[in-house]
mmCIF file of C-alpha atoms and ligand atoms in Angstrom:
data_model
loop_
_atom_site.group_PDB
_atom_site.id
_atom_site.type_symbol
_atom_site.label_atom_id
_atom_site.label_comp_id
_atom_site.label_asym_id
_atom_site.label_seq_id
_atom_site.Cartn_x
_atom_site.Cartn_y
_atom_site.Cartn_z
ATOM 1 C CA MET A 1 6.022 153.786 125.118
ATOM 2 C CA ARG A 2 5.216 151.553 128.072
ATOM 3 C CA VAL A 3 5.321 151.896 131.834
ATOM 4 C CA ASP A 4 4.710 148.582 133.564
ATOM 5 C CA GLY A 5 3.271 147.363 130.271
ATOM 6 C CA GLN A 6 0.809 150.279 129.880
ATOM 7 C CA ALA A 7 1.195 152.748 126.977
ATOM 8 C CA TYR A 8 1.886 156.359 127.974
ATOM 9 C CA ARG A 9 2.713 159.688 126.431
ATOM 10 C CA THR A 10 4.726 162.248 128.408
ATOM 11 C CA ILE A 11 2.037 164.907 128.001
ATOM 12 C CA ALA A 12 -1.654 164.813 127.089
ATOM 13 C CA PHE A 13 -4.880 166.719 127.588
ATOM 14 C CA ASP A 14 -7.009 165.038 130.249
ATOM 15 C CA ALA A 15 -10.583 165.785 129.110
ATOM 16 C CA GLN A 16 -12.166 164.356 132.244
ATOM 17 C CA GLU A 17 -10.115 166.506 134.634
ATOM 18 C CA GLN A 18 -9.832 169.411 132.145
ATOM 19 C CA CYS A 19 -6.094 169.654 132.730
ATOM 20 C CA VAL A 20 -2.829 168.976 130.921
ATOM 21 C CA ARG A 21 -1.320 165.833 132.414
ATOM 22 C CA ILE A 22 2.447 165.317 132.502
ATOM 23 C CA ILE A 23 4.786 162.702 133.940
ATOM 24 C CA ASP A 24 6.776 164.339 136.760
ATOM 25 C CA GLN A 25 10.309 163.489 135.613
ATOM 26 C CA THR A 26 11.923 164.884 138.774
ATOM 27 C CA ARG A 27 10.528 161.844 140.648
ATOM 28 C CA LEU A 28 11.823 159.146 138.282
ATOM 29 C CA PRO A 29 13.121 156.472 138.383
ATOM 30 C CA HIS A 30 11.975 155.762 141.928
ATOM 31 C CA HIS A 31 8.435 157.120 141.695
ATOM 32 C CA PHE A 32 6.179 157.186 138.648
ATOM 33 C CA GLU A 33 3.751 160.065 139.211
ATOM 34 C CA THR A 34 1.680 162.228 136.913
ATOM 35 C CA LEU A 35 0.874 165.880 137.566
ATOM 36 C CA ALA A 36 -2.014 168.106 136.473
ATOM 37 C CA LEU A 37 -1.158 171.474 134.912
ATOM 38 C CA THR A 38 -3.994 173.990 134.974
ATOM 39 C CA SER A 39 -2.330 177.394 134.573
ATOM 40 C CA LEU A 40 0.397 179.296 132.731
ATOM 41 C CA ASP A 41 2.404 179.527 135.979
ATOM 42 C CA GLN A 42 2.323 175.766 136.389
ATOM 43 C CA ALA A 43 3.355 175.189 132.760
ATOM 44 C CA CYS A 44 6.312 177.586 133.183
ATOM 45 C CA HIS A 45 7.287 175.926 136.454
ATOM 46 C CA ALA A 46 7.101 172.453 134.878
ATOM 47 C CA ILE A 47 9.655 173.524 132.252
ATOM 48 C CA THR A 48 12.044 175.476 134.523
ATOM 49 C CA SER A 49 12.018 172.837 137.276
ATOM 50 C CA MET A 50 12.469 170.086 134.643
ATOM 51 C CA GLN A 51 9.358 168.152 135.577
ATOM 52 C CA VAL A 52 9.283 168.055 131.788
ATOM 53 C CA ARG A 53 12.530 168.337 129.841
ATOM 54 C CA GLY A 54 14.116 167.376 126.529
ATOM 55 C CA ALA A 55 13.926 169.722 123.552
ATOM 56 C CA PRO A 56 10.809 168.397 121.756
ATOM 57 C CA LEU A 57 8.811 167.981 124.977
ATOM 58 C CA ILE A 58 9.698 171.505 126.132
ATOM 59 C CA GLY A 59 8.218 172.808 122.859
ATOM 60 C CA VAL A 60 4.995 170.820 123.159
ATOM 61 C CA THR A 61 4.589 171.796 126.836
ATOM 62 C CA ALA A 62 4.926 175.453 125.851
ATOM 63 C CA ALA A 63 2.125 174.975 123.290
ATOM 64 C CA PHE A 64 -0.114 173.540 126.006
ATOM 65 C CA GLY A 65 1.010 176.446 128.230
ATOM 66 C CA VAL A 66 -0.398 178.905 125.674
ATOM 67 C CA TYR A 67 -3.732 177.088 125.862
ATOM 68 C CA LEU A 68 -3.756 177.147 129.676
ATOM 69 C CA ALA A 69 -2.901 180.870 129.710
ATOM 70 C CA LEU A 70 -5.729 181.769 127.317
ATOM 71 C CA ARG A 71 -8.143 179.542 129.217
ATOM 72 C CA GLY A 72 -7.118 181.316 132.433
ATOM 73 C CA GLY A 73 -8.153 184.694 130.971
ATOM 74 C CA GLU A 74 -4.800 186.043 129.767
ATOM 75 C CA HIS A 75 -5.440 187.780 126.417
ATOM 76 C CA SER A 76 -1.988 189.063 125.474
ATOM 77 C CA LEU A 77 -0.300 186.547 123.172
ATOM 78 C CA ALA A 78 2.898 188.638 123.387
ATOM 79 C CA LEU A 79 3.004 188.321 127.174
ATOM 80 C CA ILE A 80 2.281 184.585 127.069
ATOM 81 C CA TYR A 81 5.024 184.131 124.444
ATOM 82 C CA GLU A 82 7.587 186.047 126.531
ATOM 83 C CA ARG A 83 6.754 184.193 129.767
ATOM 84 C CA LEU A 84 7.126 180.775 128.167
ATOM 85 C CA LEU A 85 10.157 181.678 126.042
ATOM 86 C CA ALA A 86 12.037 182.747 129.190
ATOM 87 C CA THR A 87 11.724 179.313 130.829
ATOM 88 C CA ARG A 88 14.803 177.700 129.235
ATOM 89 C CA PRO A 89 17.269 179.197 126.745
ATOM 90 C CA THR A 90 18.977 176.440 124.742
ATOM 91 C CA ALA A 91 16.372 174.142 123.161
ATOM 92 C CA VAL A 92 15.129 175.963 120.059
ATOM 93 C CA ASN A 93 11.984 173.786 119.911
ATOM 94 C CA LEU A 94 10.551 176.128 122.562
ATOM 95 C CA ARG A 95 10.744 179.161 120.266
ATOM 96 C CA TRP A 96 9.685 177.074 117.269
ATOM 97 C CA ALA A 97 6.516 175.854 119.009
ATOM 98 C CA LEU A 98 5.629 179.286 120.413
ATOM 99 C CA GLU A 99 6.089 180.990 117.044
ATOM 100 C CA ARG A 100 4.001 178.404 115.273
ATOM 101 C CA VAL A 101 1.157 178.495 117.790
ATOM 102 C CA THR A 102 1.010 182.255 118.367
ATOM 103 C CA ALA A 103 1.130 183.015 114.606
ATOM 104 C CA GLN A 104 -1.950 180.862 114.077
ATOM 105 C CA LEU A 105 -3.727 182.292 117.113
ATOM 106 C CA GLU A 106 -3.120 185.871 115.974
ATOM 107 C CA ALA A 107 -5.181 185.019 112.899
ATOM 108 C CA THR A 108 -7.970 183.513 115.047
ATOM 109 C CA PRO A 109 -10.881 185.556 116.463
ATOM 110 C CA GLN A 110 -10.556 186.127 120.228
ATOM 111 C CA SER A 111 -13.720 184.128 120.984
ATOM 112 C CA GLU A 112 -12.284 180.975 119.356
ATOM 113 C CA ARG A 113 -8.723 181.175 120.629
ATOM 114 C CA VAL A 114 -9.016 178.854 123.643
ATOM 115 C CA ALA A 115 -10.441 175.994 121.581
ATOM 116 C CA VAL A 116 -7.987 176.556 118.723
ATOM 117 C CA ALA A 117 -5.018 176.728 121.122
ATOM 118 C CA LEU A 118 -5.921 173.316 122.530
ATOM 119 C CA GLU A 119 -6.279 171.867 119.039
ATOM 120 C CA LEU A 120 -2.887 173.292 118.024
ATOM 121 C CA ALA A 121 -1.127 171.894 121.101
ATOM 122 C CA GLN A 122 -2.642 168.467 120.527
ATOM 123 C CA ARG A 123 -1.657 168.596 116.862
ATOM 124 C CA LEU A 124 1.926 169.466 117.823
ATOM 125 C CA ALA A 125 1.979 166.510 120.209
ATOM 126 C CA ASP A 126 0.713 164.160 117.478
ATOM 127 C CA GLU A 127 3.196 165.534 114.941
ATOM 128 C CA ASP A 128 6.064 165.113 117.376
ATOM 129 C CA THR A 129 5.095 161.479 117.890
ATOM 130 C CA GLU A 130 4.963 160.881 114.116
ATOM 131 C CA ALA A 131 8.317 162.642 113.577
ATOM 132 C CA CYS A 132 10.031 160.605 116.285
ATOM 133 C CA SER A 133 8.598 157.364 114.933
ATOM 134 C CA ALA A 134 9.961 158.261 111.464
ATOM 135 C CA ILE A 135 13.377 159.107 113.002
ATOM 136 C CA GLY A 136 13.221 155.628 114.501
ATOM 137 C CA ASP A 137 12.573 154.051 111.091
ATOM 138 C CA HIS A 138 15.421 155.924 109.367
ATOM 139 C CA GLY A 139 17.836 155.303 112.232
ATOM 140 C CA CYS A 140 16.902 151.634 112.407
ATOM 141 C CA VAL A 141 18.209 151.163 108.843
ATOM 142 C CA LEU A 142 21.629 152.438 110.005
ATOM 143 C CA LEU A 143 21.592 150.135 113.020
ATOM 144 C CA GLU A 144 20.666 147.167 110.870
ATOM 145 C CA GLN A 145 23.539 147.960 108.471
ATOM 146 C CA ALA A 146 25.952 148.320 111.398
ATOM 147 C CA TRP A 147 24.797 144.985 112.817
ATOM 148 C CA GLN A 148 25.206 143.192 109.460
ATOM 149 C CA ALA A 149 28.672 144.732 109.015
ATOM 150 C CA LYS A 150 29.682 143.614 112.504
ATOM 151 C CA LEU A 151 28.393 140.079 111.865
ATOM 152 C CA ALA A 152 30.270 139.920 108.562
ATOM 153 C CA LEU A 153 33.524 140.618 110.428
ATOM 154 C CA ASP A 154 32.700 138.482 113.428
ATOM 155 C CA PRO A 155 29.970 135.838 112.981
ATOM 156 C CA ASP A 156 30.134 135.168 116.745
ATOM 157 C CA ALA A 157 29.305 138.774 117.678
ATOM 158 C CA HIS A 158 26.429 138.742 120.140
ATOM 159 C CA CYS A 159 25.248 142.342 120.159
ATOM 160 C CA LEU A 160 25.533 145.806 118.684
ATOM 161 C CA ASN A 161 26.970 148.141 121.351
ATOM 162 C CA ILE A 162 25.547 151.662 121.228
ATOM 163 C CA LEU A 163 26.551 154.547 123.486
ATOM 164 C CA THR A 164 24.130 157.356 124.314
ATOM 165 C CA HIS A 165 24.393 160.481 126.460
ATOM 166 C CA CYS A 166 21.678 162.169 128.547
ATOM 167 C CA ASN A 167 18.095 161.190 127.821
ATOM 168 C CA ALA A 168 16.881 161.528 124.258
ATOM 169 C CA GLY A 169 14.258 158.847 124.701
ATOM 170 C CA TRP A 170 10.484 159.043 124.818
ATOM 171 C CA LEU A 171 10.630 161.024 128.066
ATOM 172 C CA ALA A 172 12.361 163.851 126.162
ATOM 173 C CA THR A 173 9.651 163.928 123.499
ATOM 174 C CA VAL A 174 5.932 163.083 123.456
ATOM 175 C CA ASP A 175 6.617 159.457 122.501
ATOM 176 C CA TRP A 176 9.364 157.280 120.946
ATOM 177 C CA GLY A 177 12.240 159.721 121.548
ATOM 178 C CA THR A 178 14.920 160.787 119.094
ATOM 179 C CA ALA A 179 18.199 158.944 119.822
ATOM 180 C CA LEU A 180 16.366 156.015 121.420
ATOM 181 C CA ALA A 181 13.681 155.673 118.713
ATOM 182 C CA PRO A 182 16.007 153.759 116.312
ATOM 183 C CA ILE A 183 17.006 151.556 119.246
ATOM 184 C CA TYR A 184 13.373 150.740 120.094
ATOM 185 C CA LYS A 185 12.661 149.935 116.448
ATOM 186 C CA ALA A 186 15.821 147.814 116.091
ATOM 187 C CA HIS A 187 14.968 145.881 119.259
ATOM 188 C CA ALA A 188 11.447 145.226 117.926
ATOM 189 C CA LYS A 189 13.023 143.865 114.708
ATOM 190 C CA GLY A 190 15.139 141.410 116.676
ATOM 191 C CA ILE A 191 18.496 143.194 116.290
ATOM 192 C CA PRO A 192 20.391 142.433 119.517
ATOM 193 C CA VAL A 193 21.281 145.885 120.871
ATOM 194 C CA HIS A 194 23.119 146.685 124.079
ATOM 195 C CA ILE A 195 23.215 150.288 125.250
ATOM 196 C CA TRP A 196 26.001 152.007 127.183
ATOM 197 C CA VAL A 197 24.129 154.674 129.160
ATOM 198 C CA ASP A 198 26.224 157.675 130.265
ATOM 199 C CA GLU A 199 24.991 158.638 133.736
ATOM 200 C CA THR A 200 25.014 162.332 132.656
ATOM 201 C CA ARG A 201 25.908 164.381 135.676
ATOM 202 C CA PRO A 202 24.809 166.623 137.210
ATOM 203 C CA ARG A 203 21.129 165.682 136.872
ATOM 204 C CA ASN A 204 21.738 162.072 135.872
ATOM 205 C CA GLN A 205 19.236 161.950 133.032
ATOM 206 C CA GLY A 206 21.081 158.865 131.730
ATOM 207 C CA ALA A 207 21.110 156.894 134.976
ATOM 208 C CA PHE A 208 17.668 158.099 136.097
ATOM 209 C CA LEU A 209 15.659 158.318 132.876
ATOM 210 C CA THR A 210 17.346 156.496 129.967
ATOM 211 C CA ALA A 211 18.119 153.410 132.052
ATOM 212 C CA TRP A 212 14.528 153.384 133.365
ATOM 213 C CA GLU A 213 13.070 153.663 129.854
ATOM 214 C CA LEU A 214 15.263 150.866 128.504
ATOM 215 C CA GLN A 215 14.474 148.639 131.461
ATOM 216 C CA GLN A 216 10.722 149.198 130.919
ATOM 217 C CA GLU A 217 11.144 148.068 127.290
ATOM 218 C CA GLY A 218 13.347 145.096 128.189
ATOM 219 C CA ILE A 219 16.421 146.389 126.324
ATOM 220 C CA ALA A 220 19.889 145.302 127.497
ATOM 221 C CA HIS A 221 21.831 148.248 128.914
ATOM 222 C CA THR A 222 24.645 149.182 131.275
ATOM 223 C CA VAL A 223 25.029 152.502 133.089
ATOM 224 C CA ILE A 224 28.557 153.946 133.024
ATOM 225 C CA VAL A 225 30.139 157.040 134.533
ATOM 226 C CA ASP A 226 30.402 159.941 132.141
ATOM 227 C CA ASN A 227 34.141 159.536 131.656
ATOM 228 C CA ALA A 228 34.073 155.836 130.715
ATOM 229 C CA GLY A 229 33.081 156.219 127.057
ATOM 230 C CA GLY A 230 36.569 156.983 125.711
ATOM 231 C CA HIS A 231 38.029 153.930 127.439
ATOM 232 C CA LEU A 232 35.286 151.669 126.047
ATOM 233 C CA MET A 233 35.826 153.029 122.539
ATOM 234 C CA GLN A 234 39.587 152.390 122.733
ATOM 235 C CA HIS A 235 38.810 148.764 123.535
ATOM 236 C CA GLY A 236 36.332 148.231 120.688
ATOM 237 C CA GLU A 237 33.336 148.082 123.031
ATOM 238 C CA VAL A 238 31.304 150.770 121.257
ATOM 239 C CA ASP A 239 30.056 150.175 117.701
ATOM 240 C CA LEU A 240 28.364 153.540 117.360
ATOM 241 C CA CYS A 241 27.048 156.494 119.353
ATOM 242 C CA ILE A 242 23.619 158.130 119.038
ATOM 243 C CA VAL A 243 22.630 161.292 120.902
ATOM 244 C CA GLY A 244 19.878 163.912 120.629
ATOM 245 C CA SER A 245 20.120 167.645 120.067
ATOM 246 C CA ASP A 246 18.675 170.809 121.582
ATOM 247 C CA ARG A 247 19.644 173.044 118.677
ATOM 248 C CA THR A 248 21.401 172.295 115.397
ATOM 249 C CA THR A 249 22.737 175.076 113.180
ATOM 250 C CA ALA A 250 22.516 175.536 109.415
ATOM 251 C CA ASN A 251 26.035 174.075 109.024
ATOM 252 C CA GLY A 252 25.322 171.013 111.211
ATOM 253 C CA ASP A 253 26.862 172.016 114.560
ATOM 254 C CA VAL A 254 24.944 170.229 117.307
ATOM 255 C CA CYS A 255 24.198 171.488 120.804
ATOM 256 C CA ASN A 256 23.334 168.796 123.336
ATOM 257 C CA LYS A 257 23.758 167.982 127.022
ATOM 258 C CA ILE A 258 27.127 168.937 128.517
ATOM 259 C CA GLY A 259 29.695 166.221 127.804
ATOM 260 C CA THR A 260 28.385 165.309 124.353
ATOM 261 C CA TYR A 261 31.354 167.073 122.718
ATOM 262 C CA LEU A 262 33.871 164.936 124.624
ATOM 263 C CA LYS A 263 32.068 161.776 123.494
ATOM 264 C CA ALA A 264 32.170 162.984 119.892
ATOM 265 C CA LEU A 265 35.917 163.694 120.159
ATOM 266 C CA ALA A 266 36.564 160.226 121.559
ATOM 267 C CA ALA A 267 34.387 158.674 118.833
ATOM 268 C CA PHE A 268 36.273 160.585 116.117
ATOM 269 C CA ASP A 269 39.646 159.514 117.521
ATOM 270 C CA ASN A 270 38.555 155.873 117.566
ATOM 271 C CA GLY A 271 36.729 155.758 114.224
ATOM 272 C CA VAL A 272 33.354 155.158 115.917
ATOM 273 C CA PRO A 273 30.339 156.596 114.006
ATOM 274 C CA PHE A 274 28.692 159.454 115.923
ATOM 275 C CA TYR A 275 25.036 159.984 114.949
ATOM 276 C CA VAL A 276 22.680 162.726 116.082
ATOM 277 C CA ALA A 277 18.919 162.106 115.905
ATOM 278 C CA LEU A 278 16.587 165.100 115.857
ATOM 279 C CA PRO A 279 13.267 166.340 114.484
ATOM 280 C CA VAL A 280 13.350 169.210 111.990
ATOM 281 C CA SER A 281 11.926 171.471 114.758
ATOM 282 C CA THR A 282 15.378 171.295 116.429
ATOM 283 C CA PHE A 283 17.159 173.055 113.543
ATOM 284 C CA ASP A 284 17.939 176.739 113.917
ATOM 285 C CA PHE A 285 18.651 177.731 110.331
ATOM 286 C CA THR A 286 19.294 181.340 111.464
ATOM 287 C CA LEU A 287 22.605 180.289 113.062
ATOM 288 C CA ALA A 288 25.823 179.337 111.285
ATOM 289 C CA ASP A 289 28.328 178.865 114.112
ATOM 290 C CA GLY A 290 27.109 176.776 117.024
ATOM 291 C CA VAL A 291 30.012 177.405 119.398
ATOM 292 C CA ARG A 292 29.737 181.172 119.107
ATOM 293 C CA GLU A 293 26.000 181.627 118.668
ATOM 294 C CA ILE A 294 23.989 179.043 120.603
ATOM 295 C CA PRO A 295 22.944 180.295 124.064
ATOM 296 C CA ILE A 296 24.178 177.827 126.683
ATOM 297 C CA GLU A 297 22.015 177.437 129.764
ATOM 298 C CA GLN A 298 23.748 177.816 133.114
ATOM 299 C CA ARG A 299 21.805 176.147 135.890
ATOM 300 C CA HIS A 300 21.938 176.345 139.665
ATOM 301 C CA GLY A 301 25.142 175.147 141.324
ATOM 302 C CA GLU A 302 23.128 172.977 143.701
ATOM 303 C CA GLU A 303 22.646 170.502 140.853
ATOM 304 C CA VAL A 304 26.413 169.890 141.097
ATOM 305 C CA SER A 305 26.879 170.133 144.861
ATOM 306 C CA HIS A 306 23.888 167.944 145.727
ATOM 307 C CA MET A 307 22.469 164.643 144.510
ATOM 308 C CA GLN A 308 19.079 162.985 144.839
ATOM 309 C CA GLY A 309 18.480 159.306 145.538
ATOM 310 C CA LEU A 310 16.877 156.798 147.873
ATOM 311 C CA ASN A 311 18.036 156.578 151.492
ATOM 312 C CA ALA A 312 18.241 153.343 153.494
ATOM 313 C CA GLN A 313 14.539 153.692 154.341
ATOM 314 C CA GLY A 314 13.684 153.881 150.634
ATOM 315 C CA GLU A 315 12.738 157.574 150.835
ATOM 316 C CA LEU A 316 13.686 160.025 148.091
ATOM 317 C CA THR A 317 16.288 162.305 149.628
ATOM 318 C CA ARG A 318 18.939 164.903 148.702
ATOM 319 C CA VAL A 319 22.495 164.827 149.953
ATOM 320 C CA GLN A 320 25.354 167.285 149.656
ATOM 321 C CA VAL A 321 28.342 165.675 147.888
ATOM 322 C CA MET A 322 30.991 168.416 148.286
ATOM 323 C CA THR A 323 32.048 171.196 150.607
ATOM 324 C CA SER A 324 29.960 174.378 150.530
ATOM 325 C CA HIS A 325 33.179 176.422 150.349
ATOM 326 C CA SER A 326 34.108 175.671 146.715
ATOM 327 C CA ALA A 327 32.844 177.590 143.716
ATOM 328 C CA VAL A 328 30.626 175.622 141.324
ATOM 329 C CA ASN A 329 29.778 176.141 137.671
ATOM 330 C CA ASN A 330 26.954 174.341 135.930
ATOM 331 C CA PHE A 331 26.876 174.693 132.153
ATOM 332 C CA GLY A 332 23.972 172.623 130.876
ATOM 333 C CA PHE A 333 25.033 172.068 127.254
ATOM 334 C CA ASP A 334 27.969 172.077 124.866
ATOM 335 C CA VAL A 335 28.383 172.248 121.106
ATOM 336 C CA THR A 336 29.753 169.441 118.951
ATOM 337 C CA PRO A 337 31.135 170.860 115.685
ATOM 338 C CA ALA A 338 29.684 169.395 112.489
ATOM 339 C CA ARG A 339 33.038 167.850 111.503
ATOM 340 C CA LEU A 340 32.653 165.337 114.377
ATOM 341 C CA VAL A 341 29.108 164.286 113.413
ATOM 342 C CA SER A 342 28.800 161.257 111.093
ATOM 343 C CA ALA A 343 25.188 162.003 110.106
ATOM 344 C CA LEU A 344 21.977 163.652 111.263
ATOM 345 C CA ILE A 345 18.960 161.337 111.473
ATOM 346 C CA THR A 346 15.718 163.276 110.958
ATOM 347 C CA GLU A 347 12.105 162.374 110.198
ATOM 348 C CA ARG A 348 12.878 163.455 106.621
ATOM 349 C CA GLY A 349 15.755 161.003 106.257
ATOM 350 C CA VAL A 350 19.478 160.916 106.995
ATOM 351 C CA TYR A 351 21.518 164.040 106.172
ATOM 352 C CA SER A 352 25.210 164.748 106.380
ATOM 353 C CA ALA A 353 26.144 167.475 108.865
ATOM 354 C CA SER A 354 27.093 170.057 106.258
ATOM 355 C CA ARG A 355 25.723 173.362 105.024
ATOM 356 C CA GLU A 356 25.079 171.957 101.502
ATOM 357 C CA SER A 357 23.169 168.916 102.700
ATOM 358 C CA LEU A 358 21.099 170.889 105.224
ATOM 359 C CA GLN A 359 20.321 173.528 102.623
ATOM 360 C CA GLU A 360 18.366 170.822 100.773
ATOM 361 C CA LEU A 361 16.434 170.023 103.947
ATOM 362 C CA ALA A 362 15.733 173.701 104.647
ATOM 363 C CA SER A 363 14.491 174.206 101.076
ATOM 364 C CA ALA A 364 12.244 171.146 101.287
ATOM 365 C CA GLN A 365 10.784 172.588 104.510
ATOM 366 C CA GLY A 366 10.272 175.987 102.888
ATOM 367 C CA LEU A 367 12.731 177.525 105.349
ATOM 368 C CA SER A 368 15.123 179.130 102.900
HETATM 369 O O1 MRU B 401 18.463 169.459 130.209
HETATM 370 P P1 MRU B 401 17.609 168.463 129.477
HETATM 371 O O2 MRU B 401 17.341 167.213 130.251
HETATM 372 O O3 MRU B 401 16.344 169.097 128.948
HETATM 373 O O4 MRU B 401 18.515 168.053 128.236
HETATM 374 C C1 MRU B 401 18.021 167.135 127.304
HETATM 375 C C2 MRU B 401 19.017 166.786 126.271
HETATM 376 O O5 MRU B 401 20.132 167.262 126.263
HETATM 377 C C3 MRU B 401 18.542 165.884 125.162
HETATM 378 O O6 MRU B 401 19.602 165.101 124.678
HETATM 379 C C4 MRU B 401 18.009 166.758 124.025
HETATM 380 O O7 MRU B 401 16.996 167.596 124.486
HETATM 381 C C5 MRU B 401 17.504 165.948 122.905
HETATM 382 S S1 MRU B 401 15.957 165.281 123.358
HETATM 383 C C6 MRU B 401 15.218 164.355 122.272
#
């Protein structure tokens, strides 16, 4: 997608500088800066510090991390796998990408591994872009139907109101995004969309990243506090919700940024469709019960007790927003049970969030 009118991907190999170039997402929205990764340590740090984040992008960064490790002289694929896998626990795309890349490298002679690892990482990045674009096409059909249905009821309606949580836009993937891809495609087709952007405390991926992306693409949006969604739904101000996923189980339970579950409950109570957009790499067909089985990341309490923003001098600064004497807990994700999910939008098409429907998808992918 575009930054100041120029097309970017979140991660790419920079042949001139012989490095992996990423957008440093910890500096957005106030500073747009790219960073060079040249080692396994830097790739691991980029994931843990959330310079890169979002399930699909974490996976692709790990694939580039394997390349950087091999290039740096590390020969043990097992060690590289373990180092990268330990960076973040919830998004299954990390394990998916590492398994795919290391399996192919194990079958590659040592002397060719560096070159093959780079090829594999680049292929994963291209495939992620294609998958997200296809998610956009499938999701756009649903948005178009929702817009036509709204117009049929109210010919004076002026926009389709969509609520999203966290950032599941192009910054969370290589390009296009998952939840935002249908929105970008609908906007390009002339469907008048307006997006309610949950700020998404504690790290504010909604206010910092989603709002910035939408503004760069000229899409109407409004940032709201995390607890506003239920109120808006009660007053008919939300036509549908779309979010992303970090891990989706074989029965359709969806794990996404903390607070997603509450939005799904409010949507269910108000008869608002609740869609989840995800590439097939985000399914974990080995799990059947998301609430019990998906590992939930717990992050540092400072993400809750402190906030980052611009000071009066326009400098990026951190301030403490609460007393240091209170205990803090910082669960990163929660699980939305399948019964609250209207449909799953994948690059393979739209599936209902049920074991039977996903069994078809798993079989088509050769995963069962
Ligand atoms: O902690 P983050 O910022 O990595 O969490 C990201 C999300 O929760 C996204 O919604 C999810 O990864 C889907 S991304 C296409």
